[in-house]
Coordinates of C-alpha atoms in Angstrom, one line a residue:
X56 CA 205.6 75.5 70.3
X57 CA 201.8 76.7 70.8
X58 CA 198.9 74.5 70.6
X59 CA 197.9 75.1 67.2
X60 CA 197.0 72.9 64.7
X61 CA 199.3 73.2 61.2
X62 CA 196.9 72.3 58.6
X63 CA 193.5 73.8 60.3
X64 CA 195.1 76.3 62.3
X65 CA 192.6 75.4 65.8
X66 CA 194.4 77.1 68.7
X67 CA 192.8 77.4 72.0
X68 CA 189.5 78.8 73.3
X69 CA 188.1 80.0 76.4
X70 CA 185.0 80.4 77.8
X71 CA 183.4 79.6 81.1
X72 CA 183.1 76.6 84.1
X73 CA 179.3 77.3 84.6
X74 CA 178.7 75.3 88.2
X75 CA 175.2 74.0 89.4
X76 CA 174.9 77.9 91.2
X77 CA 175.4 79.3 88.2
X78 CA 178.8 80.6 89.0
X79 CA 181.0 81.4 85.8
X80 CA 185.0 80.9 86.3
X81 CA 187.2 81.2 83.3
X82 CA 188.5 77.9 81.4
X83 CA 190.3 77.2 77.8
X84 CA 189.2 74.2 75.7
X85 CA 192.4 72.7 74.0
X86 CA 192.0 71.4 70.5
X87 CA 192.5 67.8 70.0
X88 CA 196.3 68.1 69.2
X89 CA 198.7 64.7 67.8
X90 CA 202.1 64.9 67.1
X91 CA 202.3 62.8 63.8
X92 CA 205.2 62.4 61.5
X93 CA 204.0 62.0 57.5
X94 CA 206.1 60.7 54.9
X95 CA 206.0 63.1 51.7
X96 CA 206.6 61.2 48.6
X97 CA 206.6 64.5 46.5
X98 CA 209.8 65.5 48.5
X99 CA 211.2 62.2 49.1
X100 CA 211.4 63.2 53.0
X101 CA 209.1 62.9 56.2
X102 CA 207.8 65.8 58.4
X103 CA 206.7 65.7 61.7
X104 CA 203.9 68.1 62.6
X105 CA 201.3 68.8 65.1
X106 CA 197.5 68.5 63.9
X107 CA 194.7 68.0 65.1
X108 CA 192.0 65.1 64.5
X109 CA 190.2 67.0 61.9
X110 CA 193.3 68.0 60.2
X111 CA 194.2 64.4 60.3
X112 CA 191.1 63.5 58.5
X113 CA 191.8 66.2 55.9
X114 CA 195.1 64.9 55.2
X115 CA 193.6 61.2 54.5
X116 CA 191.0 63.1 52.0
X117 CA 193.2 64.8 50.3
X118 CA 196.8 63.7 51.0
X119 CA 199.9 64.9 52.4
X120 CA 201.1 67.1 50.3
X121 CA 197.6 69.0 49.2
X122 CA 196.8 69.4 52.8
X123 CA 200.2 70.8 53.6
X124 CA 199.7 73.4 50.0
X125 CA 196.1 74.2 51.6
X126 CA 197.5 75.3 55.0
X127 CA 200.1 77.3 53.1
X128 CA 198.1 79.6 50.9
X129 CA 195.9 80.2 54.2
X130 CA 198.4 80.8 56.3
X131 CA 198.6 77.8 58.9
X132 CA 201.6 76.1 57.4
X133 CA 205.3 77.5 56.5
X134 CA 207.6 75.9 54.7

């Protein structure tokens, strides 16, 4: 499985190690990735997914199950 995030859909970057000579070397910056299981009371079941922090928060905001919807219709999430 990649690192990308399910519900905001954050996948790796890359940029540049800049040292004190100013030499540029190529890097990635991971996103901040959990594996969390959630308990979906709509479905009766749990799901285990991988999100990051953000996406955590937005699943406290506005539950489970509207985050998971959300990341549908965009295209993050498939059921």
């Amino acid at each position: 499985m990649s690192r990308i995030c399910e519900i905001t859909g954050k996948k790796v970057m890359s940029g540049n190690n800049v040292s004190h000579s100013n030499i540029k070397t190529k890097r990635k910056f991971y996103p901040n990735l959990q594996t969390k299981k959630f308990y979906i009371p709509e479905e009766d079941c749990w799901i285990t997914m991988k999100v990051s922090a953000k996406g955590m928060r937005i699943i406290n905001k506005k539950g489970v199950y509207a985050a998971i919807m959300d990341a549908v219709k965009e295209g993050n999430f498939q059921l």
